[in-house]
Backbone as a ProteinNet text record, in pm:
[ID]
protein_1_A
[PRIMARY]
MGLEAAPIARDMADQLGLRSGTDGVVVTKVSPDSPAAAGGLETDDVIVEINRNEITGLDDLDQVLEGDPDQLVLFVQRRGSSLYIALESPE
[TERTIARY]
-1289.3	-1150	-1103.9	-1034.4	-989	-840.4	-812.9	-627.7	-622.8	-516.3	-498.1	-376.5	-330.4	-221.8	-161.7	-61.4	40.8	140.5	126.6	198.5	362.4	443.3	604.6	734.5	764.5	842	974	1044.4	1206.8	1253.2	1309.9	1348	1276.8	1141.5	1065.7	1094.2	1128.8	1141.5	1255.1	1328	1444.1	1486	1377.5	1382.3	1293.3	1157.1	1097	1231.4	1244.1	1344	1286	1183.6	1140.5	1180.9	1192.3	1298.8	1223.5	1329.1	1293.5	1209.5	1126.7	1043.9	901.4	898.5	754.2	613.4	562.9	429.5	341.8	240.5	151.3	160.9	54.9	96.1	120.6	185.9	260.8	158.5	98.1	33.8	36.7	-7.8	48.2	4.7	-177.7	-222.4	-303.2	-311.9	-420.6	-526.8	-629.2	-729.1	-750.4	-775.4	-760.1	-950	-966.2	-1153.2	-1178.7	-1048.1	-1107	-1105.7	-1191	-1093.8	-1002	-959	-801.5	-667.6	-714.8	-686.2	-708.2	-848.7	-913.8	-808.9	-779.8	-715.9	-599.1	-510.5	-385.4	-283.8	-378.7	-242.2	-182.2	-82	13.1	29.7	110.2	201.7	280.7	325.3	428.1	437.3	278.2	279.2	245.1	303.2	279.9	192.2	83.5	-43.9	14.6	28.2	45.7	-66.3	-145.2	-285.8	-409.6	-561.4	-653.4	-736.6	-864	-872.1	-817.3	-709.5	-649.4	-653	-642.3	-627.1	-523.4	-458.9	-316.3	-301.1	-262.6	-272.3	-108.2	-171.9	-4.2	-27.4	-113.9	-148.6	-268.9	-303.9	-390.3	-473.6	-491	-652.3	-679.6	-613.3	-627.6	-682.1	-664.9	-699.6	-850.5	-870	-979.9	-1052.8	-1042.5	-1157.8	-1202.9	-1127.1	-1179.5	-1259.5	-1195.7	-1309.8	-1403.5	-1404	-1535.3	-1643.4	-1604.9	-1730	-1781.1	-1760.5	-1804.5	-1785.8	-1725.2	-1702.7	-1690.6	-1758.3	-1795.1	-1698	-1589.9	-1424	-1332.7	-1193.4	-1110.6	-1028.4	-940	-832.9	-716.1	-604.8	-511	-339.4	-281.1	-163.5	-62.2	-9.8	91	192.8	332.4	461.4	470.3	579	594	678.4	824.8	944.9	991.1	1049.3	1038.2	1003.5	880.7	786.5	651.9	572.8	483.8	381.5	256.9	108	-1.8	-140.8	-236.9	-307.6	-356.2	-412.3	-620	-718.9	-878.7	-951	-1015.7	-1046.8	-1215.5	-1289.6	-1425.7	-1491	-1600	-1672.8	-1726.3	-1753.7	-1807.5	-1994.3	-2036.3	-2177.6	-2273.6
-250	-331.5	-409.2	-385.8	-475	-417.2	-324.9	-298.2	-160.1	-170.1	3.2	-5.4	155.3	211.8	318.3	328.5	456	542.1	647.4	706	649.5	701.9	680.4	730.8	704.6	802.8	768.3	842	837.4	746.1	700.7	530	429.4	457.6	302.5	312.4	420	452.2	379.3	359	312.5	158.4	88.8	-11.6	-128.9	-52.9	-37.6	-49.7	43	32.5	151.9	205.5	325.1	440.1	441.9	591.4	740.4	823.6	963.2	1009.4	1053.1	1154.3	1075.3	920.2	892.5	932.8	940.3	956.9	825.5	850.2	691.8	658.3	547	499.9	327.3	288.1	210	68	-22.8	-126	-167.4	-128.4	-223.3	-294.9	-313.9	-512.2	-540	-609.7	-658.7	-784	-764.9	-833.3	-976.1	-1086.7	-1246.7	-1207.1	-1267.5	-1314.2	-1190.7	-1062.8	-934	-858.9	-807.7	-796.8	-743.8	-695.4	-668.7	-768	-867.8	-1032.2	-1116.3	-1104.1	-1162.3	-1097.4	-983.3	-879.7	-928.1	-996	-1002	-875.2	-805.1	-673.3	-725.1	-737.5	-798.6	-650.5	-674.3	-591.1	-526.5	-392.1	-322.5	-266.2	-332.4	-265.5	-120.9	-60.2	109	144.9	207.9	239.4	370.1	373.8	506	585.1	510.8	548.4	433	517.3	407.5	514.4	410	458	586.8	577.2	668	766.6	857.3	937.3	892	982	983.5	1002	884.9	881	917.3	1056.3	1077	1121.7	1048.2	1048.1	966.9	962.5	857.5	980.1	1090.5	1199	1126.2	1129.2	1088.2	950.6	832.8	700.9	705.8	781.8	764.4	848.5	952.6	1005.5	925.9	806.6	709.4	637.1	561.5	453	528.2	685.9	671.7	688.6	703.7	690.8	561.7	476.2	303	277.6	273.9	244.9	112.4	65.3	-103.6	-152	-98.2	-147.4	-61.2	-69.8	-10.4	-60.8	18.9	-61.9	39.4	-53.1	24.6	-22.5	108.2	106.3	79.4	15.6	-58.8	-76.9	-6.5	-19	-156.8	-259.1	-382.2	-426.4	-440.6	-509.5	-452.6	-297.3	-284.3	-282.7	-367.9	-384.2	-308.4	-242.5	-187.3	-301.5	-291.3	-366.8	-317	-347.2	-330.6	-404.2	-415	-453.1	-412.9	-531.9	-544.9	-531.4	-460.1	-505.7	-458	-594	-576.6	-530.8	-417.6	-433	-562.3	-604.3	-720.5	-733.5	-807.7	-739.2	-774.8
-11.2	-77.2	-59.8	77.2	143.7	153.6	141.7	170.3	257.3	281.2	389.4	309.7	355.7	249.9	329	306.4	414.7	227.6	270.6	249.5	233.7	96	79.7	163.5	201.1	329.4	241.3	247.8	184.3	204	343	349.2	311.5	308.1	222.8	82.1	33.1	-106.1	-144.5	-105.9	-111.2	-108.8	21.3	50.6	-82.9	-166.7	-267.5	-361.6	-388.1	-514.3	-634.1	-574.5	-627.1	-686.9	-796.9	-817.4	-727.3	-711.3	-671.3	-723.3	-689.8	-671.1	-698.4	-697.7	-683.5	-616.3	-707.3	-588.5	-632.8	-491.4	-474.4	-282.3	-287.5	-159.3	-174.7	-40.6	-46.4	28.6	-26.4	32.1	117.7	313.2	447.4	418.3	399.4	420.8	339.2	314.2	213.5	251.3	305.1	337.7	282.1	354	269.9	268.4	175.6	22.9	52.8	1.5	-27.5	-137.1	-258.1	-352.9	-384	-266.4	-326.9	-354.6	-236.7	-216.6	-360.3	-452.1	-544.4	-649.7	-662.3	-812.9	-813.1	-652	-715.3	-597.9	-575.5	-503.1	-373.4	-338.1	-247.5	-154.1	-26.1	13.8	-10.7	-8.6	-63.6	-212.7	-268.6	-404.4	-426.3	-496.1	-486	-567.8	-539.9	-625.5	-683.8	-787.2	-861	-928.6	-1004.2	-1017.5	-1031	-977.6	-1031.9	-1114.1	-1259.4	-1308.2	-1372.7	-1426.9	-1463.7	-1452.8	-1267	-1169.4	-1113.2	-1100.5	-1043.9	-894.6	-801	-636.1	-594.4	-565.6	-493.4	-330	-264.2	-109.8	-82.3	35.8	95.4	72.7	71.8	29.5	-111.7	-196.5	-318.1	-327.9	-264.4	-249.2	-169.7	-88.2	-4.1	-76.2	-145.6	-246.1	-353.9	-434.1	-472.6	-430.9	-307.7	-248.1	-205.4	-121.1	-85.1	-204.2	-345.5	-482.9	-476.8	-384.9	-430.2	-509.4	-663.2	-772.8	-762.8	-918.7	-899.7	-940.8	-1007.2	-1025	-1043.9	-995.3	-1032.3	-1087.6	-1131.7	-1252.1	-1175.5	-1096.1	-1030.5	-1149.3	-1176.1	-1193.5	-1064.6	-1045	-923.3	-1001.2	-878.1	-910.6	-769.5	-860.5	-750.2	-840.4	-690.4	-747.9	-880.7	-872.9	-1016.7	-1136.6	-1128.1	-1290.5	-1246.8	-1347.3	-1376.7	-1412.5	-1350.2	-1332.9	-1329.2	-1415.1	-1359.5	-1327.9	-1224.3	-1159.5	-1128.5	-1215.4	-1199.8	-1046.5	-946	-831.5	-892.1	-830.7	-813.7	-704.5	-702.9	-578.8	-535.6	-419.2	-361	-409.1	-399.9	-409.2	-329.8
[MASK]
+++++++++++++++++++++++++++++++++++++++++++++++++++++++++++++++++++++++++++++++++++++++++++

């Protein structure tokens, strides 16, 4: 999908303006010309759900991506706002 992510560290949560106890993973890199870039995913977005499944850490993210889905709907926190981003697998 063209993204790299990391767990949310406490100091990072403060910098990203997240509420205490927010679960998810933070996007650390979006590859150009990838499905993630085409869908509008940005560095520092926090992925909290994928296809209505809660993402609490990297294991959850890896499990979803290993399934090689055709489409992903991400629920993301970005600079204090919540949004949905749809990503499609390259054909």
